[in-house]
Short mmCIF file of C-alpha atoms in Angstrom, two decimals:
data_model
loop_
_atom_site.label_atom_id
_atom_site.label_comp_id
_atom_site.label_asym_id
_atom_site.label_seq_id
_atom_site.Cartn_x
_atom_site.Cartn_y
_atom_site.Cartn_z
CA MET A 535 97.43 107.06 82.76
CA ASP A 536 96.35 109.28 79.97
CA ARG A 537 99.09 108.76 77.44
CA ILE A 538 101.41 105.90 76.67
CA TYR A 539 104.11 106.19 74.03
CA MET A 540 105.92 103.22 72.57
CA ASN A 541 109.30 103.25 70.89
CA ARG A 542 109.40 100.26 68.55
CA ILE A 543 112.86 100.86 67.10
CA PRO A 544 114.76 97.54 67.32
CA GLY A 545 117.25 97.69 70.17
CA SER A 546 115.54 100.74 71.70
CA GLU A 547 112.13 99.31 72.56
CA ARG A 548 110.65 101.32 75.42
CA ILE A 549 107.39 102.58 76.79
CA HIS A 550 106.85 106.08 78.10
CA ILE A 551 103.87 106.44 80.41
CA GLU A 552 102.41 109.72 81.59
CA ILE A 553 100.88 109.37 85.04
CA ALA A 554 98.64 112.13 86.37
CA SER A 555 99.67 113.29 89.84
CA ASN A 556 96.29 112.30 91.27
CA GLU A 557 96.83 108.69 90.11
CA ILE A 558 100.16 108.16 91.87
CA ALA A 559 98.66 107.39 95.27
CA ASP A 560 96.42 104.75 93.66
CA LEU A 561 99.44 103.07 92.11
CA LEU A 562 101.25 103.13 95.44
CA ASP A 563 98.24 101.43 97.02
CA ASP A 564 98.83 98.59 94.55
CA LEU A 565 102.54 98.54 95.41
CA PRO A 566 102.56 98.70 99.22
CA ASP A 567 105.76 98.28 101.20
CA GLU A 568 108.67 97.15 99.07
CA ASN A 569 108.94 93.40 98.67
CA PRO A 570 112.45 91.84 98.54
CA GLU A 571 111.18 89.41 95.88
CA TRP A 572 110.35 92.21 93.45
CA PHE A 573 112.45 92.73 90.36
CA ASP A 574 114.86 95.70 90.54
CA ALA A 575 112.74 97.55 87.96
CA THR A 576 109.67 97.30 90.21
CA LYS A 577 111.66 98.57 93.19
CA LYS A 578 112.92 101.53 91.12
CA LEU A 579 109.42 102.29 89.85
CA ARG A 580 108.03 102.32 93.38
CA ALA A 581 110.85 104.62 94.55
CA ILE A 582 110.09 107.02 91.69
CA LEU A 583 106.38 106.98 92.54
CA VAL A 584 107.06 107.61 96.24
CA LYS A 585 109.31 110.60 95.41
CA ALA A 586 106.83 111.99 92.90
CA ASN A 587 103.94 111.60 95.32
CA ASP A 588 105.92 113.45 98.00
CA ASP A 589 106.90 116.25 95.60
CA PHE A 590 103.44 116.68 94.07
CA GLY A 591 101.82 116.44 97.50
CA GLN A 592 104.03 119.24 98.76
CA ALA A 593 103.18 121.34 95.70
CA ARG A 594 99.46 120.77 96.30
CA ARG A 595 99.84 121.81 99.95
CA ASP A 596 101.84 124.90 98.96
CA ASN A 597 99.23 125.89 96.37
CA ALA A 598 96.38 125.39 98.84
CA TYR A 599 98.21 127.53 101.40
CA GLU A 600 98.86 130.30 98.87
CA ALA A 601 95.21 130.26 97.78
CA GLU A 602 94.09 130.51 101.42
CA VAL A 603 96.50 133.36 102.20
CA SER A 604 95.44 135.36 99.14
CA ARG A 605 91.76 135.33 100.16
#
């Protein structure tokens, strides 16, 4: 995680975290199969990471294929 932004405005406190695509799989290793005892926010975060990992993985495969074809 290269950059973390914090909004400290009262009533709007939030964090914004940028996660590099190559770090997503590592995070998913720390959050294996969904646990029913997790908070809803953790379940949502894991779902977002799974979707992002799938999307970025497909993009990496597509780019590798295009690079191979153009040789």
